[in-house]
Each structure stands twice: as structure tokens, then as C-alpha cells.
Tab-separated table of N, CA and C in Angstrom:
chain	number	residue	atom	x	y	z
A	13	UNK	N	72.018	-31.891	-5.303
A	13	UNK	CA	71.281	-31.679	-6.539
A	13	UNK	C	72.189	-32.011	-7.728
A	14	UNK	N	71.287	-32.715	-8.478
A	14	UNK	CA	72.429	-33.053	-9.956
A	14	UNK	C	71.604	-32.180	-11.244
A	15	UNK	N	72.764	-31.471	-11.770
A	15	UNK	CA	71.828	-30.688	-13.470
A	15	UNK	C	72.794	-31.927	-14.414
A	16	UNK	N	71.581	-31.794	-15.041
A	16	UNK	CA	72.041	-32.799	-16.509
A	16	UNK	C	71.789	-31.746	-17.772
A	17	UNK	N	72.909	-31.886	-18.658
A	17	UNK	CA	72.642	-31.311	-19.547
A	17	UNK	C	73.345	-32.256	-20.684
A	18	UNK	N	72.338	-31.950	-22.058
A	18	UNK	CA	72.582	-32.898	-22.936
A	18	UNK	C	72.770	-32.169	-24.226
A	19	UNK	N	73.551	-32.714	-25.166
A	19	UNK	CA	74.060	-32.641	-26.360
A	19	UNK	C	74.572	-33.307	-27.333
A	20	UNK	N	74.295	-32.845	-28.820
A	20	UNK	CA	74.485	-33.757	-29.893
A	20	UNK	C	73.427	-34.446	-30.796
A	21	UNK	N	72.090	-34.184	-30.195
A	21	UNK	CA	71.472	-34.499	-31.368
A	21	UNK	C	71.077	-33.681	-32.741
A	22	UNK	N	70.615	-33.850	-33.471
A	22	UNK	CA	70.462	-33.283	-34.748
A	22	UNK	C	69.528	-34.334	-35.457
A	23	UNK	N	69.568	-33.862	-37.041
A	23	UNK	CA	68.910	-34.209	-38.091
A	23	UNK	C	70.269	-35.778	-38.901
A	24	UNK	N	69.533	-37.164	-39.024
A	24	UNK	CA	70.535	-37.620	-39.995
A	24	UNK	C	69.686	-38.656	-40.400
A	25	UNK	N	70.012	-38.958	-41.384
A	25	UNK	CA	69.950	-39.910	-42.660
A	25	UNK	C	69.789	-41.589	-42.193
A	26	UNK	N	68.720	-42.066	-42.301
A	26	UNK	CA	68.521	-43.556	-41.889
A	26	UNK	C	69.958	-43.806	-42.429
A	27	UNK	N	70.131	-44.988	-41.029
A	27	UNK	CA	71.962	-45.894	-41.474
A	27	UNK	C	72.473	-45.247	-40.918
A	28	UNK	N	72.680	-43.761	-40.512
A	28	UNK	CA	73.534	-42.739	-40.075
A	28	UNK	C	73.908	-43.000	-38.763
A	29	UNK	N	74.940	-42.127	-38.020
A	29	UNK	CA	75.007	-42.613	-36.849
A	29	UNK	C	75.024	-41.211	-35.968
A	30	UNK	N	74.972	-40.711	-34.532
A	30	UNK	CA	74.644	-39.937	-33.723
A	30	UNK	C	75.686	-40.052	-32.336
A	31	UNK	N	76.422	-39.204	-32.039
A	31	UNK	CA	76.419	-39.444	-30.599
A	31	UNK	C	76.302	-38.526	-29.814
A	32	UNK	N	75.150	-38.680	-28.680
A	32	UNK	CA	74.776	-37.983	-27.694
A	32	UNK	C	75.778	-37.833	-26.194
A	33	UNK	N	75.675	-36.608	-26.192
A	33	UNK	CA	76.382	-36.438	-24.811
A	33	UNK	C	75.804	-35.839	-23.453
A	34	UNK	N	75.900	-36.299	-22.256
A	34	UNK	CA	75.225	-35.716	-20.987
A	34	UNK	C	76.416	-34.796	-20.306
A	35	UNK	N	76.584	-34.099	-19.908
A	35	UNK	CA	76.949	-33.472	-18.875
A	35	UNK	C	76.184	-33.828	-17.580
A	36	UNK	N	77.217	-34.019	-16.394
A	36	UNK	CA	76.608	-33.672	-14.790
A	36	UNK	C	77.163	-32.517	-14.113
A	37	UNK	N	76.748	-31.879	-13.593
A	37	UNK	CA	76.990	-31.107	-12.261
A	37	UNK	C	77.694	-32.122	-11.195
A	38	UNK	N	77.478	-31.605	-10.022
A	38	UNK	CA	77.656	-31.984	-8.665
A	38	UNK	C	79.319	-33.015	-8.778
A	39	UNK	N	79.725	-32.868	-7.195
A	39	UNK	CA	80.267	-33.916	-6.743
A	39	UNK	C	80.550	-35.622	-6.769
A	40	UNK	N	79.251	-35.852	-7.056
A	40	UNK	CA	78.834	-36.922	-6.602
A	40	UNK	C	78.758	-37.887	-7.947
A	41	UNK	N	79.088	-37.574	-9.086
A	41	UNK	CA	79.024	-38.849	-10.085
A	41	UNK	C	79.166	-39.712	-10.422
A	42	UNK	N	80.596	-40.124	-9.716
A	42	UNK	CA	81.103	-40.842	-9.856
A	42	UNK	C	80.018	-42.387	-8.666
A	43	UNK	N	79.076	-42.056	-8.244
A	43	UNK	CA	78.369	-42.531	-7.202
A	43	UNK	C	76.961	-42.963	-8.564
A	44	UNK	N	76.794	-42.090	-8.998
A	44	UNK	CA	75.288	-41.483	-9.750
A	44	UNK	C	75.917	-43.060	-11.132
A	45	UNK	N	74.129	-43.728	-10.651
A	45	UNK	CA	73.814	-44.455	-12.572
A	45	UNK	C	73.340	-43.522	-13.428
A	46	UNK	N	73.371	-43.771	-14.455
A	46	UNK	CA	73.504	-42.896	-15.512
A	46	UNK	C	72.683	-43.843	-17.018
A	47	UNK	N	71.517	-42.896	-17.123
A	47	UNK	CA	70.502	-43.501	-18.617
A	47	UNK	C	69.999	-42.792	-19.667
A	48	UNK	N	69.548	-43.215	-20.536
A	48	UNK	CA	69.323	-42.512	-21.721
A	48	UNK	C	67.506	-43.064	-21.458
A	49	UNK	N	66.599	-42.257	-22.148
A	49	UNK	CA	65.684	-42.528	-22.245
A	49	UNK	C	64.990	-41.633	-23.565
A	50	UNK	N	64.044	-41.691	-24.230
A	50	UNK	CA	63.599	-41.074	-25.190
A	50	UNK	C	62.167	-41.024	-25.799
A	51	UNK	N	61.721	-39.959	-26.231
A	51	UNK	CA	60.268	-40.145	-26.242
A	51	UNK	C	59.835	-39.605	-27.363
A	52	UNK	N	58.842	-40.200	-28.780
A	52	UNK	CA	58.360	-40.179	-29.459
A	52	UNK	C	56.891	-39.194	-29.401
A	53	UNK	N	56.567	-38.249	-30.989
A	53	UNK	CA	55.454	-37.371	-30.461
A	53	UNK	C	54.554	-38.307	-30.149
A	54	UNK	N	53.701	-38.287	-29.316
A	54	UNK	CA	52.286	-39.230	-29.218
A	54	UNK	C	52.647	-40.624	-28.498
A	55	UNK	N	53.832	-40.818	-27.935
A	55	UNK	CA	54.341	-41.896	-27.292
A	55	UNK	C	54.593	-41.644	-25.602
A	56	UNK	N	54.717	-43.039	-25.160
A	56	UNK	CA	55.046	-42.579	-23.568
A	56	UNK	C	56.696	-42.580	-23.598
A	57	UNK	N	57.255	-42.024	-23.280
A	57	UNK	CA	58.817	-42.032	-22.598
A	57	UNK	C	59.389	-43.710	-22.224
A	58	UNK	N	60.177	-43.934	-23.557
A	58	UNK	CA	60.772	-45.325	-22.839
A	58	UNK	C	62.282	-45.553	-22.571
A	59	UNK	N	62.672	-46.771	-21.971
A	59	UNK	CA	64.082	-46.937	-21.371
A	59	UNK	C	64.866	-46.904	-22.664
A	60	UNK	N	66.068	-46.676	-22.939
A	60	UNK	CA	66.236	-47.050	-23.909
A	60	UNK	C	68.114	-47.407	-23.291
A	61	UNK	N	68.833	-47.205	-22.338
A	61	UNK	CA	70.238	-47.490	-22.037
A	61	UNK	C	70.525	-47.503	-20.511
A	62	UNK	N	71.106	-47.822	-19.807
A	62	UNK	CA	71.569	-47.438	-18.332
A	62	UNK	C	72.658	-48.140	-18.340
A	63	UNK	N	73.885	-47.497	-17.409
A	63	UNK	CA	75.092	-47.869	-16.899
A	63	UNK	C	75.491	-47.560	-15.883
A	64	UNK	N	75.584	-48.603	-15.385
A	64	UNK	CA	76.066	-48.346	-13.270
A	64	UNK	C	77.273	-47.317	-13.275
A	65	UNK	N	77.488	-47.044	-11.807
A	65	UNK	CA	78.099	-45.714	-11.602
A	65	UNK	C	79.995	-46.584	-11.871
A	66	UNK	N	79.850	-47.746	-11.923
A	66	UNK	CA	81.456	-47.690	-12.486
A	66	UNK	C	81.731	-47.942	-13.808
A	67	UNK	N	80.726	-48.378	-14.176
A	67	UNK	CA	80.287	-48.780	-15.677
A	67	UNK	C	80.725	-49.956	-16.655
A	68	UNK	N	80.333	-50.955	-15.353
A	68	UNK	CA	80.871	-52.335	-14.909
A	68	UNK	C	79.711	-52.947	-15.719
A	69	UNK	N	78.701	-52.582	-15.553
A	69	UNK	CA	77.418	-52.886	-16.190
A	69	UNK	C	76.247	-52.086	-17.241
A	70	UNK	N	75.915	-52.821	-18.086
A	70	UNK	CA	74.788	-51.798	-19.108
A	70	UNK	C	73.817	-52.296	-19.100
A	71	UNK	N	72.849	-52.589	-19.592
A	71	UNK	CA	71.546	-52.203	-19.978
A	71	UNK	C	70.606	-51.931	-21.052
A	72	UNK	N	70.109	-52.683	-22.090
A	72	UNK	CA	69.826	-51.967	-22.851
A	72	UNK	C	67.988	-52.296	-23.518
A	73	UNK	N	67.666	-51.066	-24.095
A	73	UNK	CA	66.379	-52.110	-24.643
A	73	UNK	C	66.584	-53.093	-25.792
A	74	UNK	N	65.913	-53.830	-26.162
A	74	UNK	CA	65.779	-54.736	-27.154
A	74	UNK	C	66.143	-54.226	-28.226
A	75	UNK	N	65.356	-53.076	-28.763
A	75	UNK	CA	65.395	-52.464	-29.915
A	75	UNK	C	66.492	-52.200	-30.669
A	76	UNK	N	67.612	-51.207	-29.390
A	76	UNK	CA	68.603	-50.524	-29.671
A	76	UNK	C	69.551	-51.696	-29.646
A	77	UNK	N	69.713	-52.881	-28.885
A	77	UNK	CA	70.770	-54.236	-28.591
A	77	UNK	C	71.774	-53.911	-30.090
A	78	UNK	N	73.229	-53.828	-29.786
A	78	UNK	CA	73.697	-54.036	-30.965
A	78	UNK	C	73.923	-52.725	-32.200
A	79	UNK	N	73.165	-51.747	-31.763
A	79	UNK	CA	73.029	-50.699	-32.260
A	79	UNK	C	73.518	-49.449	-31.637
A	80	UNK	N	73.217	-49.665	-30.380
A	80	UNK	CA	73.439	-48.184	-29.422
A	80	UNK	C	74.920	-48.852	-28.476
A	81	UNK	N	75.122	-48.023	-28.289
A	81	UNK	CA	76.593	-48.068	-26.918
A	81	UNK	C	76.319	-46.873	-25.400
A	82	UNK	N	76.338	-47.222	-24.611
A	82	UNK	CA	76.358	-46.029	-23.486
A	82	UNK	C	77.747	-46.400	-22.953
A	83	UNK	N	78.078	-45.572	-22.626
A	83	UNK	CA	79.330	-45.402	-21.967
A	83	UNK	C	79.874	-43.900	-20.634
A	84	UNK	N	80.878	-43.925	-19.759
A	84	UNK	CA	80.734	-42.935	-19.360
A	84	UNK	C	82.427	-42.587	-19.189
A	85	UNK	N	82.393	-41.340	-18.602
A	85	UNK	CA	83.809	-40.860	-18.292
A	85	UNK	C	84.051	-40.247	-16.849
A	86	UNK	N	84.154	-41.069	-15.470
A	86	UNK	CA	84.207	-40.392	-14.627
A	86	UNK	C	84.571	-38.930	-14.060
A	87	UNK	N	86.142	-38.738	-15.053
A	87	UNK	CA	86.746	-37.950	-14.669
A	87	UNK	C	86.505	-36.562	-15.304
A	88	UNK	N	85.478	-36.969	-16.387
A	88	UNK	CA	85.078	-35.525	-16.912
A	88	UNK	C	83.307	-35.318	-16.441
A	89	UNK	N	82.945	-35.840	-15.452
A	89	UNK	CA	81.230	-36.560	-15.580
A	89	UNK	C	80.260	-36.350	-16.705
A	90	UNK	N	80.559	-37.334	-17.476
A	90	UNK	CA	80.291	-37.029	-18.426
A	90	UNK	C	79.713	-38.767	-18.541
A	91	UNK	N	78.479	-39.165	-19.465
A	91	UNK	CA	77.993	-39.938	-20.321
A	91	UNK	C	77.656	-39.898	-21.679
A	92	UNK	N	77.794	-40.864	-22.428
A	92	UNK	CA	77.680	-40.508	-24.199
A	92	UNK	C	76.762	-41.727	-24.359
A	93	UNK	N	76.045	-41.724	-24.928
A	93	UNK	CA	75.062	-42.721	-25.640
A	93	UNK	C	75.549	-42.400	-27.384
A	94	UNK	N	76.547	-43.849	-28.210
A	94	UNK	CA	76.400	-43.737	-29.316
A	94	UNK	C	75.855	-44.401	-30.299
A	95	UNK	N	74.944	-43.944	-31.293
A	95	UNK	CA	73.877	-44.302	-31.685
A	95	UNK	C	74.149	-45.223	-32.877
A	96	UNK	N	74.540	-46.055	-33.714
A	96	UNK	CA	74.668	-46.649	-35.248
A	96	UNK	C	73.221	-46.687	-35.648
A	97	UNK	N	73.357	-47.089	-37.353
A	97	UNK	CA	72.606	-47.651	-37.852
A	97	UNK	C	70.908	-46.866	-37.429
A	98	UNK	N	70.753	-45.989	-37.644
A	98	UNK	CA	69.910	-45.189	-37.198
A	98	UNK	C	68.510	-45.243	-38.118
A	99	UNK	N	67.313	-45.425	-37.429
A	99	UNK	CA	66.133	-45.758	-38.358
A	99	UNK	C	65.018	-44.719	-38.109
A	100	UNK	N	63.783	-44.370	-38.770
A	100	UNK	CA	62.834	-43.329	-38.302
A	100	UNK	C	62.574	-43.678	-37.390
A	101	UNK	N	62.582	-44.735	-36.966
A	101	UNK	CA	61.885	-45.389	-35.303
A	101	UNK	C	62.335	-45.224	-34.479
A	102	UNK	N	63.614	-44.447	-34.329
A	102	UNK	CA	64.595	-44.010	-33.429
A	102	UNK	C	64.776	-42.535	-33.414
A	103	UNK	N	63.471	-41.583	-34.368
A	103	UNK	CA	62.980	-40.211	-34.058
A	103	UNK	C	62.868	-40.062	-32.490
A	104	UNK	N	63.221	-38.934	-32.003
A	104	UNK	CA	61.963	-39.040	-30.424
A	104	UNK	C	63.715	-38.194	-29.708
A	105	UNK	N	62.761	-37.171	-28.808
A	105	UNK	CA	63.625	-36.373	-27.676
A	105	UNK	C	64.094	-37.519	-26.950
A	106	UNK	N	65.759	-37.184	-26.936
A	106	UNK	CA	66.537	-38.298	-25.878
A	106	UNK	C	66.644	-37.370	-24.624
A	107	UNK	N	66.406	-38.544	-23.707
A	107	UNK	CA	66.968	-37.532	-22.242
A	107	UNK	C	67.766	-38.312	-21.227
A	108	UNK	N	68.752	-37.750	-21.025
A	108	UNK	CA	69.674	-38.166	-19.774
A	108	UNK	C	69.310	-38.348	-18.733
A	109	UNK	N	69.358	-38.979	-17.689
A	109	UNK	CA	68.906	-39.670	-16.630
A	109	UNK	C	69.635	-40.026	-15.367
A	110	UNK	N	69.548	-39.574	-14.054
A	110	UNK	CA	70.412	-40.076	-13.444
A	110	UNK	C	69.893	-40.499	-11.925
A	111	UNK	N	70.593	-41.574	-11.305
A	111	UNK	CA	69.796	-41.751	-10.018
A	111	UNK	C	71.273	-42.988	-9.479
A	112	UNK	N	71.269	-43.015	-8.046
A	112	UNK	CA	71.813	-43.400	-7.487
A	112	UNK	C	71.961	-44.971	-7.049
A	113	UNK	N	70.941	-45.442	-7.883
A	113	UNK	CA	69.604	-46.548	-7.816
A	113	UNK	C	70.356	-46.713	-9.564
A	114	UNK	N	70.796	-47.950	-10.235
A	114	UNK	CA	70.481	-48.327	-11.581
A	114	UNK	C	69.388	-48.442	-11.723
A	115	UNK	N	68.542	-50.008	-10.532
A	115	UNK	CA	67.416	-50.503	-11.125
A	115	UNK	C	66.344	-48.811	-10.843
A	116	UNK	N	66.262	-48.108	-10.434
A	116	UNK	CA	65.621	-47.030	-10.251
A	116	UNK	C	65.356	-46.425	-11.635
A	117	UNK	N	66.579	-46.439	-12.848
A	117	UNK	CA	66.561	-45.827	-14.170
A	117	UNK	C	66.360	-47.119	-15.126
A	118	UNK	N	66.035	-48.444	-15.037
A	118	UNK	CA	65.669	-49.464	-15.220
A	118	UNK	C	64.219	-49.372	-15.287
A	119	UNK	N	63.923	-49.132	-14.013
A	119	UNK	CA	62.433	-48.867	-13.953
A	119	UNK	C	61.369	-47.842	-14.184
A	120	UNK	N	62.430	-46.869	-14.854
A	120	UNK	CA	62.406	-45.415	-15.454
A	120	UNK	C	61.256	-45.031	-14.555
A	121	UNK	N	62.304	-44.371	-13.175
A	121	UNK	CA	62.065	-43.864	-12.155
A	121	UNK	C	63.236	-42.882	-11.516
A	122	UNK	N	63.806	-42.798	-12.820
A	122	UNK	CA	64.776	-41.771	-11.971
A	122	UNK	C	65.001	-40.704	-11.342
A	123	UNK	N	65.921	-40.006	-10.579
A	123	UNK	CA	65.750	-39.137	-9.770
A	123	UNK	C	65.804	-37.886	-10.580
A	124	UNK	N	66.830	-37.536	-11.174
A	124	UNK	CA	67.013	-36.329	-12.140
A	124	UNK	C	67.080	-36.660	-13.430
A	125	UNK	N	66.951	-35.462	-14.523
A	125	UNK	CA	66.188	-35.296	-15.363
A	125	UNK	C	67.319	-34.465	-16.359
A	126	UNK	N	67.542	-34.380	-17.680
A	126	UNK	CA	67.950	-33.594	-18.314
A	126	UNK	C	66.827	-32.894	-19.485
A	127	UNK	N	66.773	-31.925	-19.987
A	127	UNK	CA	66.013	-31.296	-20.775
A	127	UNK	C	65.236	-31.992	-22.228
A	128	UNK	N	66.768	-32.524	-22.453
A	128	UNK	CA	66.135	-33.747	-23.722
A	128	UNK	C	66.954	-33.117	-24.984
A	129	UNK	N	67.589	-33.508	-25.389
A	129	UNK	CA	67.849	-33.372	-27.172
A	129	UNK	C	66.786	-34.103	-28.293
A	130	UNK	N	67.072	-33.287	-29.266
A	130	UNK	CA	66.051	-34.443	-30.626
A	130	UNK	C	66.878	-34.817	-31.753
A	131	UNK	N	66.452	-35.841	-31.769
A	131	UNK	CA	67.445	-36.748	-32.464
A	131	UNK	C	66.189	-37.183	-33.766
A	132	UNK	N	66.318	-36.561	-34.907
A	132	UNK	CA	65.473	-37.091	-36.093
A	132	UNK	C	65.957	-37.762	-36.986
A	133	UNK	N	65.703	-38.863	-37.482
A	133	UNK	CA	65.988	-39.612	-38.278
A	133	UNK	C	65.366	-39.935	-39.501
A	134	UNK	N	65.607	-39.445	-41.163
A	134	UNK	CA	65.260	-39.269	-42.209
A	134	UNK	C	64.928	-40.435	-43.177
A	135	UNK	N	63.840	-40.937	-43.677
A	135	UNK	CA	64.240	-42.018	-44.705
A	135	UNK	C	64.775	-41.420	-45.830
């Protein structure tokens, strides 16, 4: 079993910048891909980052390209998604993501789940 727990979002200022952090549980992370995903009120839940378990590879949506960074830290299991340049369109609960499978959190199908932070963004 993997717990995800997430931290760091808040309230900031279009342009502003954010960085989110996951915590893992378990043994096994260093094994575990690792994604960000986020969901708008009245919206469906979309991909928005993933990084393979050595973090050899990323992922990102269109939107965020250039804007966002994911990154991870084996030795603390830990993932950070950091955010620049931050717009209202980038309002919406972020949630951590993890599965053993990249294309699995690609196909935002992942296995475990974190609670979600909210990340609001002000004009």
C-alpha cells in the first residue's frame, strides 16, 4: 500500500510561483512513477505532470510545457511539482499520483491517490 500526502498549495498572485510537495509511504518508491494531476470546480480531473521512477523521464501537459517542473527525491520519497508564472487557469485541487505503470498515470489511471491540495490563483 502507498499513502500520498501532499503539500504547499495556497493562495498567489497571477505571475506568482508555487511549489507543491508529495510525500510517499512504503518501501517501494523508488520503483513507484510519480504525477501531478488537478481538477477545476465543474471540470473533469486532468494530467497535468508524470516522472518515471528514476526520473530519467517527464511528461507534461501542453498547457503547463515550460511553466511547471516535476521532479523527485528518492532518498527522501518525496516528489515536488514547481509551478512558475501562475495564471487563474491554473486554479483547481492538485493531486499526487502514483503507480508502478508511468503510462498508467499518463493515462490518468493511477493506482494511488493523494487527498489533493488547492492551489488558487488571483488576477
Amino acid at each position: 500500500q502507498v499513502q500520498l500526502v501532499e503539500s504547499g498549495g495556497g493562495l498567489v498572485q497571477a505571475g506568482g510561483s508555487l511549489r507543491l510537495s508529495c510525500a510517499a509511504s512504503g518501501r517501494t518508491f523508488g520503483n513507484l512513477a510519480m504525477g501531478w494531476f488537478r481538477q477545476a470546480p465543474g471540470k473533469e480531473r486532468e494530467f497535468v505532470a508524470a516522472i518515471s521512477a528514476n526520473g530519467g523521464t517527464t511528461n507534461y501537459r501542453d498547457s503547463v510545457k515550460g511553466r511547471f517542473a516535476i521532479s523527485r527525491d528518492n532518498y527522501k520519497n518525496a516528489v515536488s511539482l514547481q509551478m512558475n508564472s501562475l495564471n487563474p487557469e491554473d486554479t483547481a485541487v492538485y493531486y499526487c499520483a502514483a503507480d508502478y505503470s508511468r503510462q498508467a498515470i499518463v493515462d490518468k489511471t493511477p493506482a494511488y491517490w493523494g487527498q489533493g491540495t488547492q492551489v488558487t490563483v488571483s488576477s
